[in-house]
PDB file of C-alpha atoms in Angstrom:
ATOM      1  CA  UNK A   1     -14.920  29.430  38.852  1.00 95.00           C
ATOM      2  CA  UNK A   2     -16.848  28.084  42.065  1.00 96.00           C
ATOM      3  CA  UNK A   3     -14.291  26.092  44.184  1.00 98.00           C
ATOM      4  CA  UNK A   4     -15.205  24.034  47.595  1.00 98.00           C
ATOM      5  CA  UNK A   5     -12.318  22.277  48.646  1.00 98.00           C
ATOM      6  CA  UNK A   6     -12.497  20.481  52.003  1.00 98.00           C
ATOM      7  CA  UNK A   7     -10.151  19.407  54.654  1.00 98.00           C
ATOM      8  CA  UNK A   8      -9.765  17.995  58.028  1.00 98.00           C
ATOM      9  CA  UNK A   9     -10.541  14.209  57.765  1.00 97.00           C
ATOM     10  CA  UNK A  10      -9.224  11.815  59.192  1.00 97.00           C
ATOM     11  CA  UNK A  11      -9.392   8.251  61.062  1.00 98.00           C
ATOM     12  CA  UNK A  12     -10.715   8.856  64.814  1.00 98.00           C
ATOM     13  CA  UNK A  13     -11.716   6.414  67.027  1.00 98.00           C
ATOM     14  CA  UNK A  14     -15.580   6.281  68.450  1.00 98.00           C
ATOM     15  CA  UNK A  15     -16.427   8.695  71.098  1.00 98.00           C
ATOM     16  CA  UNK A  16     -13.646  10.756  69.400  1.00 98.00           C
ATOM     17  CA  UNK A  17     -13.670  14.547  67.805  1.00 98.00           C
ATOM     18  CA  UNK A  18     -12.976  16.009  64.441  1.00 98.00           C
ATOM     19  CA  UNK A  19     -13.570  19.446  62.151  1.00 98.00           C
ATOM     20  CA  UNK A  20     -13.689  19.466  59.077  1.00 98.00           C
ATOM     21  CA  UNK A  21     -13.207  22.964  57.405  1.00 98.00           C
ATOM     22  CA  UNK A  22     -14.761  23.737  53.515  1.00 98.00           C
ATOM     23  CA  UNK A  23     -12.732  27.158  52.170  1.00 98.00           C
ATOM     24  CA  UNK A  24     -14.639  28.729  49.523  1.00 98.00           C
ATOM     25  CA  UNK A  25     -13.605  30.873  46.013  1.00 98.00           C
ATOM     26  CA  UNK A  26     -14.929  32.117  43.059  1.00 97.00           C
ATOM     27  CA  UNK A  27     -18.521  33.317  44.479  1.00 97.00           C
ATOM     28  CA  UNK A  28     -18.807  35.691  47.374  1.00 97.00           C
ATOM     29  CA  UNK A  29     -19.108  33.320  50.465  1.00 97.00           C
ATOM     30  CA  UNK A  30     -21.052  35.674  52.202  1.00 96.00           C
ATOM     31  CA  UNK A  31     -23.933  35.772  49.873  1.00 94.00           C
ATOM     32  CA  UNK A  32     -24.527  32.013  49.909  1.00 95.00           C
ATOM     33  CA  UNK A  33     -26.157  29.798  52.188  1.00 95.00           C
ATOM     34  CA  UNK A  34     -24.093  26.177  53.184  1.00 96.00           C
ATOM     35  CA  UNK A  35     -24.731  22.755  53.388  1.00 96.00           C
ATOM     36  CA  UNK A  36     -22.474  19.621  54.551  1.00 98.00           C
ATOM     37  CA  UNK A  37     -23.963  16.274  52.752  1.00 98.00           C
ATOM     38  CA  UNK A  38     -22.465  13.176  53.344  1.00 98.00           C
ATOM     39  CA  UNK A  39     -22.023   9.834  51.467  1.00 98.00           C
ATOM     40  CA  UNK A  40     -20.696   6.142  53.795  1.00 98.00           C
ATOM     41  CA  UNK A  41     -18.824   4.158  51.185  1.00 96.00           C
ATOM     42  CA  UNK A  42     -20.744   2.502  48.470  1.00 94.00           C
ATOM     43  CA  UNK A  43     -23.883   4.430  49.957  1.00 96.00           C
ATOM     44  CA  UNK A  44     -26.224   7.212  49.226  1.00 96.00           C
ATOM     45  CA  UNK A  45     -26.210  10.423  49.956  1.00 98.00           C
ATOM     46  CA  UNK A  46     -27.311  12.029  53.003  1.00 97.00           C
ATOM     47  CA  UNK A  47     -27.600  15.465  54.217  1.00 96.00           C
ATOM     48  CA  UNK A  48     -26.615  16.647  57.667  1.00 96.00           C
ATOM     49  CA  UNK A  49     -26.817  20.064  58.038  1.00 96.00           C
ATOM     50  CA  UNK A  50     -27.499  24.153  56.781  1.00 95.00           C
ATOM     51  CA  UNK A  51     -26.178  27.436  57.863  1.00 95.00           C
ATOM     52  CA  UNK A  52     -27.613  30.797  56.877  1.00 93.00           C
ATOM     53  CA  UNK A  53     -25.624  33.623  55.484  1.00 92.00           C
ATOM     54  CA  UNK A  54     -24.465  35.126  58.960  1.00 92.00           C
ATOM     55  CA  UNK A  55     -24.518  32.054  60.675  1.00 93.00           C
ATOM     56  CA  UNK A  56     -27.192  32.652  62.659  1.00 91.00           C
ATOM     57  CA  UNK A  57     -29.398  30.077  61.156  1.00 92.00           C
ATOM     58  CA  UNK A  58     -28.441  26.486  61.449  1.00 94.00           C
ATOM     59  CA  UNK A  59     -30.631  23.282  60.936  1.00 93.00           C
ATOM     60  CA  UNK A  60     -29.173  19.336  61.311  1.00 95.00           C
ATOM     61  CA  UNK A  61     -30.307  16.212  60.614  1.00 95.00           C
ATOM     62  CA  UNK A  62     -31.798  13.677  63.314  1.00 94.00           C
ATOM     63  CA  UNK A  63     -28.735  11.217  62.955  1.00 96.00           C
ATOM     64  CA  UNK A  64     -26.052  14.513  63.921  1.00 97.00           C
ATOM     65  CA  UNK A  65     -28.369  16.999  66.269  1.00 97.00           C
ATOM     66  CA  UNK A  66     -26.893  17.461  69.481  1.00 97.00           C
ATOM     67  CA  UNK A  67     -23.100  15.857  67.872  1.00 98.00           C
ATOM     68  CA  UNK A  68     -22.435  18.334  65.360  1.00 98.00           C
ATOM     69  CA  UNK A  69     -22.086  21.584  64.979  1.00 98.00           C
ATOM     70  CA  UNK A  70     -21.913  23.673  61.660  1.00 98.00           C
ATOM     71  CA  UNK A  71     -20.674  27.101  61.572  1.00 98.00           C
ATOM     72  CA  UNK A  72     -18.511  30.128  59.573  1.00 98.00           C
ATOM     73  CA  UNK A  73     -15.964  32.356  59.217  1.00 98.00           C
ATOM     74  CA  UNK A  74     -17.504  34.677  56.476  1.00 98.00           C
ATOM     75  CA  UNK A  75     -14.273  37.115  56.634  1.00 98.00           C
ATOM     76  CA  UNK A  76     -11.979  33.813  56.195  1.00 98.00           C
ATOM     77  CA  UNK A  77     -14.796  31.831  53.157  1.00 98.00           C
ATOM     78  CA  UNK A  78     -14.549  29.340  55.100  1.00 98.00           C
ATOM     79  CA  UNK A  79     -17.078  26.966  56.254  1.00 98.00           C
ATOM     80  CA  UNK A  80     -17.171  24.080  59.479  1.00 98.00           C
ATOM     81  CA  UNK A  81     -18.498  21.180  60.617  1.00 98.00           C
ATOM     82  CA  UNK A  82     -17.362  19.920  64.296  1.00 98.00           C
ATOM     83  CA  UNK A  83     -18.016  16.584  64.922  1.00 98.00           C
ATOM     84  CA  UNK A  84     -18.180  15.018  68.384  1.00 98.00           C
ATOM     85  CA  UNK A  85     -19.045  11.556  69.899  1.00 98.00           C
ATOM     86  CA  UNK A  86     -18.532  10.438  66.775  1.00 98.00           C
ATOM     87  CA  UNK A  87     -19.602   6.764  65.936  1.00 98.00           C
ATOM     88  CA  UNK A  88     -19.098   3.865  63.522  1.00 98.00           C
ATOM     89  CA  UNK A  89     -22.072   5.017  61.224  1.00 97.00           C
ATOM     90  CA  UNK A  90     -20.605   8.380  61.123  1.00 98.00           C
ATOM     91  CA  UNK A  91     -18.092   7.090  59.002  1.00 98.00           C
ATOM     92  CA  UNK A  92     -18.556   8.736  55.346  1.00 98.00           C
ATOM     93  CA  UNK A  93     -17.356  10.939  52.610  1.00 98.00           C
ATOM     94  CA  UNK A  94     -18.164  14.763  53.645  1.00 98.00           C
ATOM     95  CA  UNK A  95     -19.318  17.410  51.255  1.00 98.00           C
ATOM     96  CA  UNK A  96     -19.579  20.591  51.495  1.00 98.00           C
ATOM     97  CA  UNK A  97     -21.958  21.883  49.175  1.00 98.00           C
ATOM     98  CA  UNK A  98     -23.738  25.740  47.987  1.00 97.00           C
ATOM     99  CA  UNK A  99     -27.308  26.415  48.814  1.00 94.00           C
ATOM    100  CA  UNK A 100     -28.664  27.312  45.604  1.00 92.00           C
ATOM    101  CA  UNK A 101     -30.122  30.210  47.708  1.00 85.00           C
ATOM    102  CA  UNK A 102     -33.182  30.971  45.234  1.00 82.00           C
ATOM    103  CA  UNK A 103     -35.337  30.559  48.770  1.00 83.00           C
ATOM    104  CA  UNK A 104     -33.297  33.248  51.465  1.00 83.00           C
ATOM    105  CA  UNK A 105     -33.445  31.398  55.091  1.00 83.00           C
ATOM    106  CA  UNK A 106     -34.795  28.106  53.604  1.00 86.00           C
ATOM    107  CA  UNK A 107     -32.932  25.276  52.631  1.00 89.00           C
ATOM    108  CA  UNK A 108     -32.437  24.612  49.101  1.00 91.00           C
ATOM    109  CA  UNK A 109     -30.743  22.623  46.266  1.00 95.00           C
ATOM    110  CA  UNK A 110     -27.120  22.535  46.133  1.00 96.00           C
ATOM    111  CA  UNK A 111     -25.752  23.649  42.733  1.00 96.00           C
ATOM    112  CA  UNK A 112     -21.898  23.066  44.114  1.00 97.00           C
ATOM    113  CA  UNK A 113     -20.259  20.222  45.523  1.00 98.00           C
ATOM    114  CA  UNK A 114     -16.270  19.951  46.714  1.00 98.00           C
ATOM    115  CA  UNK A 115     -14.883  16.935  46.694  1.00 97.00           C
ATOM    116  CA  UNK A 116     -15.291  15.575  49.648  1.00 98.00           C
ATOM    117  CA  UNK A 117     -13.137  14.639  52.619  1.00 98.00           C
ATOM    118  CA  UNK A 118     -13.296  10.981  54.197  1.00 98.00           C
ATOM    119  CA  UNK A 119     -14.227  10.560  58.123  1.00 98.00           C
ATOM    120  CA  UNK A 120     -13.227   7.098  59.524  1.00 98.00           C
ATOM    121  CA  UNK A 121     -14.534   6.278  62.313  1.00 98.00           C
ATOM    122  CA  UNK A 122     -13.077   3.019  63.918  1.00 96.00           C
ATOM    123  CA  UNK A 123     -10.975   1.467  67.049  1.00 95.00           C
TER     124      UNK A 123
ATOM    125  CA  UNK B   1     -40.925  12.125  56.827  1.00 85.00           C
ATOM    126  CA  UNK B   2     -40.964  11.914  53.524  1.00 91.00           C
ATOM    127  CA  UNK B   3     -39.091   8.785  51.661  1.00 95.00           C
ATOM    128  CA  UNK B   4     -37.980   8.857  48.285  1.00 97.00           C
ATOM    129  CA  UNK B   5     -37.859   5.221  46.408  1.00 98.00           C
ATOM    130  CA  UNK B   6     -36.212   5.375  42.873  1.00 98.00           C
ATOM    131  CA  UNK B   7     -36.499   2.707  40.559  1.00 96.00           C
ATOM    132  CA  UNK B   8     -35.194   0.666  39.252  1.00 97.00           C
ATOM    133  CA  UNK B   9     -31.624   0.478  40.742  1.00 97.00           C
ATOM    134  CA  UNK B  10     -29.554  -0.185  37.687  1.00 97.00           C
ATOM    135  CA  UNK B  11     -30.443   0.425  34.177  1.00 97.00           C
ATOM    136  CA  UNK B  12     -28.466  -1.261  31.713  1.00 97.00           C
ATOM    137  CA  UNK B  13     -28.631   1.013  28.156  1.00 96.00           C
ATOM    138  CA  UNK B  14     -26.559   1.326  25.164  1.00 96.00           C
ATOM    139  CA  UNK B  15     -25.599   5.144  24.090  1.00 96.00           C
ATOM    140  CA  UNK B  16     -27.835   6.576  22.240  1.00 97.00           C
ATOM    141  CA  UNK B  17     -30.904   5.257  24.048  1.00 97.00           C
ATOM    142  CA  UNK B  18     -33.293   6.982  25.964  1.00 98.00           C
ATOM    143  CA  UNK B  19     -33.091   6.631  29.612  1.00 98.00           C
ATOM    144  CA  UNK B  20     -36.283   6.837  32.123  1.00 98.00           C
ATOM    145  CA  UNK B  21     -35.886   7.013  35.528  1.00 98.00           C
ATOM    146  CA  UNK B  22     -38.535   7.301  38.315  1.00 98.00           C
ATOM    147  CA  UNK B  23     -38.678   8.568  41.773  1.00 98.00           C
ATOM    148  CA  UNK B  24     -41.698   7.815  44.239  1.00 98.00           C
ATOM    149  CA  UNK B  25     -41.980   9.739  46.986  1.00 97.00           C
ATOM    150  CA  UNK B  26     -43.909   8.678  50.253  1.00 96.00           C
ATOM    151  CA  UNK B  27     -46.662  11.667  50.573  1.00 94.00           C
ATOM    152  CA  UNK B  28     -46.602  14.354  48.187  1.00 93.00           C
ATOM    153  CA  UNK B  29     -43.976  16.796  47.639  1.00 92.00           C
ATOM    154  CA  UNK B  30     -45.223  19.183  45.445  1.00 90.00           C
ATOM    155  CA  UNK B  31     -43.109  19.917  42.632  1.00 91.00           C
ATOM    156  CA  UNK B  32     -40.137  20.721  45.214  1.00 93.00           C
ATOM    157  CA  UNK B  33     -37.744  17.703  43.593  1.00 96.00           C
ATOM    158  CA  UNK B  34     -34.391  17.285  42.150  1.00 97.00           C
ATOM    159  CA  UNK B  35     -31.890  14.965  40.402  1.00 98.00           C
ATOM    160  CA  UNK B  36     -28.387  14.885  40.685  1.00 98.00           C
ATOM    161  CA  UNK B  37     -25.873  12.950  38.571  1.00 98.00           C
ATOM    162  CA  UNK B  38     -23.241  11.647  40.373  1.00 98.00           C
ATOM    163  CA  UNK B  39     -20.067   9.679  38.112  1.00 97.00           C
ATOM    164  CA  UNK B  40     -17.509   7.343  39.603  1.00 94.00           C
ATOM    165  CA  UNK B  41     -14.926   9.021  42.042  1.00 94.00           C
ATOM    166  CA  UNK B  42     -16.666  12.572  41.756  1.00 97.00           C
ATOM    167  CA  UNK B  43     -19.082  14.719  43.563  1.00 98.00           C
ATOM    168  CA  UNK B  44     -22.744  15.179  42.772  1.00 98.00           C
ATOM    169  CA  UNK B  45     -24.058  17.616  40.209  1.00 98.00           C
ATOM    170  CA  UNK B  46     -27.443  19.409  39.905  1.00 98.00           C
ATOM    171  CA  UNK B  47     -29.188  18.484  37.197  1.00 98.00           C
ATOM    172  CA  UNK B  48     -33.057  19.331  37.339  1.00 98.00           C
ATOM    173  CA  UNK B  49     -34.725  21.604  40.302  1.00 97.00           C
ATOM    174  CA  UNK B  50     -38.319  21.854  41.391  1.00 95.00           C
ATOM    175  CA  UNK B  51     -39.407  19.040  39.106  1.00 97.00           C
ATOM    176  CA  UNK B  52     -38.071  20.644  35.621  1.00 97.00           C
ATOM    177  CA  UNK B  53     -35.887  23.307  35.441  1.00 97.00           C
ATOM    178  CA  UNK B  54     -32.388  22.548  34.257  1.00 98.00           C
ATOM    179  CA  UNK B  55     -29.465  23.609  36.416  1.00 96.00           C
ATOM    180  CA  UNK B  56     -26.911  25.880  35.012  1.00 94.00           C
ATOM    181  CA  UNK B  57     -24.794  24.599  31.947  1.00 95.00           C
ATOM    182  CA  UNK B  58     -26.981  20.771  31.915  1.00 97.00           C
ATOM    183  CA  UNK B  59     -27.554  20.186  28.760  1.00 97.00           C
ATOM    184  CA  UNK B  60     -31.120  20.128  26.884  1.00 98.00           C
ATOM    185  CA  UNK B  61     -30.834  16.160  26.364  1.00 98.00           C
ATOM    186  CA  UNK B  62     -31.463  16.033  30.073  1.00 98.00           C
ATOM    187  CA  UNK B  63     -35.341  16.752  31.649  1.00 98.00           C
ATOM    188  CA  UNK B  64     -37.203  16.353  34.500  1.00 98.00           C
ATOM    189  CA  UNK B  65     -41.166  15.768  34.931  1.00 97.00           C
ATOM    190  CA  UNK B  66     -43.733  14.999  37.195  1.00 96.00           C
ATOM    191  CA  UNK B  67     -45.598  16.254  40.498  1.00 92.00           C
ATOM    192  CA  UNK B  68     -46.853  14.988  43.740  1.00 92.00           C
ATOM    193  CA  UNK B  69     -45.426  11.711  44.252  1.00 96.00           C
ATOM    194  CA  UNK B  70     -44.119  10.565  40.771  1.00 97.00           C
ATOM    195  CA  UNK B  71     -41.658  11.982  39.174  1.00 98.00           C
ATOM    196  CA  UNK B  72     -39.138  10.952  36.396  1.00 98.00           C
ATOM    197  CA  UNK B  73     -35.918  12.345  34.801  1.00 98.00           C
ATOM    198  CA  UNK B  74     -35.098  11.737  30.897  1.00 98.00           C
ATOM    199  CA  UNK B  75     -32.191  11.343  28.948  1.00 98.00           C
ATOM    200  CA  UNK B  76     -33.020  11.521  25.703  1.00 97.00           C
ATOM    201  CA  UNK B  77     -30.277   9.888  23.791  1.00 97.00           C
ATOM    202  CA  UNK B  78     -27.204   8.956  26.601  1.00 97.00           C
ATOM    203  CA  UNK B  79     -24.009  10.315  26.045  1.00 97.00           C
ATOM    204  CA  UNK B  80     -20.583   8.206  27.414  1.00 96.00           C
ATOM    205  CA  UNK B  81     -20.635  10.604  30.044  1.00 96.00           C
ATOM    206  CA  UNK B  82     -23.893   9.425  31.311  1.00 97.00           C
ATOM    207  CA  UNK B  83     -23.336   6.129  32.457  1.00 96.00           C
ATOM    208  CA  UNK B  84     -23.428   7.534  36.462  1.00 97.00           C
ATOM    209  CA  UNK B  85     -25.634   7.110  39.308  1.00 98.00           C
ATOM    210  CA  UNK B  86     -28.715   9.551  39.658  1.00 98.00           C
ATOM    211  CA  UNK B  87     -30.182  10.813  42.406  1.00 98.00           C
ATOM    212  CA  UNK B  88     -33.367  12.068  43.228  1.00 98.00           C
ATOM    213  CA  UNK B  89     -33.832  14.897  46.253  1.00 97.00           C
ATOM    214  CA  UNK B  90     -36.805  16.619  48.262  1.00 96.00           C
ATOM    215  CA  UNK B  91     -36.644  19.351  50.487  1.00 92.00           C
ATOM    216  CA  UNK B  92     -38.691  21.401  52.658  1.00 89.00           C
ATOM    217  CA  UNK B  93     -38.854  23.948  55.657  1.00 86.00           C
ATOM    218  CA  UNK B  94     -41.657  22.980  57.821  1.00 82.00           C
ATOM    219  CA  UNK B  95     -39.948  21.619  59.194  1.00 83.00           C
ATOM    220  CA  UNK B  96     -36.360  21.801  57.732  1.00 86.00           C
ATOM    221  CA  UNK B  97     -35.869  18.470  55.886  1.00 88.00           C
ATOM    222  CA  UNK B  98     -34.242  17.278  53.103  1.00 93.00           C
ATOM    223  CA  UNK B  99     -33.938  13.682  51.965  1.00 94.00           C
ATOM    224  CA  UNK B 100     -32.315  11.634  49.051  1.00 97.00           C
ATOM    225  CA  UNK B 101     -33.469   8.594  47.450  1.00 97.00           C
ATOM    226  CA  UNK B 102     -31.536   5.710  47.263  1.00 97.00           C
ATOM    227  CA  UNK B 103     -30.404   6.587  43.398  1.00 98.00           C
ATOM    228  CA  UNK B 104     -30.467   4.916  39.838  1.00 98.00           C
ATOM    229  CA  UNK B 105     -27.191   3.295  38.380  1.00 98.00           C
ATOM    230  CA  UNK B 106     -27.032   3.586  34.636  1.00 98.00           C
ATOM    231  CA  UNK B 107     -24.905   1.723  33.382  1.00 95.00           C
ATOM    232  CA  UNK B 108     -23.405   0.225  29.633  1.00 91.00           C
ATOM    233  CA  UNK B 109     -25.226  -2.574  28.459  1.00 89.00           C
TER     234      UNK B 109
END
């Protein structure tokens, strides 16, 4: 069974840092691509950011580039998001979710979600 | 950058019923579109990919149509378990993009 079960959030005040950490199971890690997709209370969803297989390969949206960085620890299934200067509007439930991977290198749907782990952002 | 509108934003059904739901999208995205099902208090789910193809254990009751900039997902007779929000999704890689709409309540008349 595919598991995604994130960790590391937590209430931070702006300007502040967090990471958030996704460990994988059930599916070998390596073989997948990753996204992080996030959802501000009572809100949509919105995605933030992609890593390729090795990690070599990394895309963000607009609203994080330059603040957050994704990456992974393939030998550990284990998957990261570090957060800096974070802001009010940062302040959302954070996903980490498959790549579908039916496109190698290219972004694609995401067949699993974890449950999510809530960033609070707020003097 | 493409914008995804989804109307409407509730639908009020009774089980049983069918359920239509649209999704407009700003310039034309090809058949690269999906829907996700999202209920109270849990994660999304992949239901439909690139317009009409039905993610992995969704059952037959649920399909996707359309291409270009209309598209709609079905439910052909709603289950308990329906009553959720829906999204709708695009993505692309020139450049990398990927964008929700705004999603579809349906809820228990």
């Amino acid at each position: 069974e595919v598991q995604l079960v994130e960790s590391g959030g937590d209430l931070v005040q702006p300007g502040g840092s967090l990471r958030l950490s996704c460990v994988a199971s059930g599916f070998k890690f390596s073989s997948y691509e990753m996204n992080w997709v996030r959802q501000a209370p009572g809100k949509g969803l919105e995605w933030i950011s992609y890593i390729g297989y090795a990690g070599d390969t990394t895309y963000y949206a607009d609203s994080v580039r330059g603040r957050f960085t994704i990456s992974r620890d393939n030998a550990k299934n284990s998957l990261y998001l570090q957060m800096n200067s974070l802001r009010a509007e940062d302040t959302a439930l954070y996903y980490c979710a498959r790549d579908q991977g039916s496109r190698p290198y290219e972004i694609d749907y995401c067949d699993y979600w974890g449950q999510g782990t809530l960033v609070t952002v707020s003097s | 950058e493409i914008m995804l509108t989804q109307s409407p934003a509730t639908l009020s059904l009774s089980p049983g019923e069918r359920a239509t739901l649209s999704c407009r999208a700003s310039q034309t995205v090809g058949r690269y579109l999906a829907w996700y099902q999202q209920r109270p208090g849990q994660a999304p789910r992949l239901l439909i990919y690139d317009t009409s193809f039905r993610a992995t254990g969704i059952p037959a009751r649920f399909s996707g149509s359309g291409s270009g900039t209309d598209f709609s997902l079905t439910i052909s007779s709603l289950e308990p378990e329906d009553f959720a929000v829906y999204y709708c999704q695009y993505r692309t890689n020139r450049p990398p993009f990927v964008s929700f709409g705004g999603g579809t309540k349906v809820d228990i008349k």
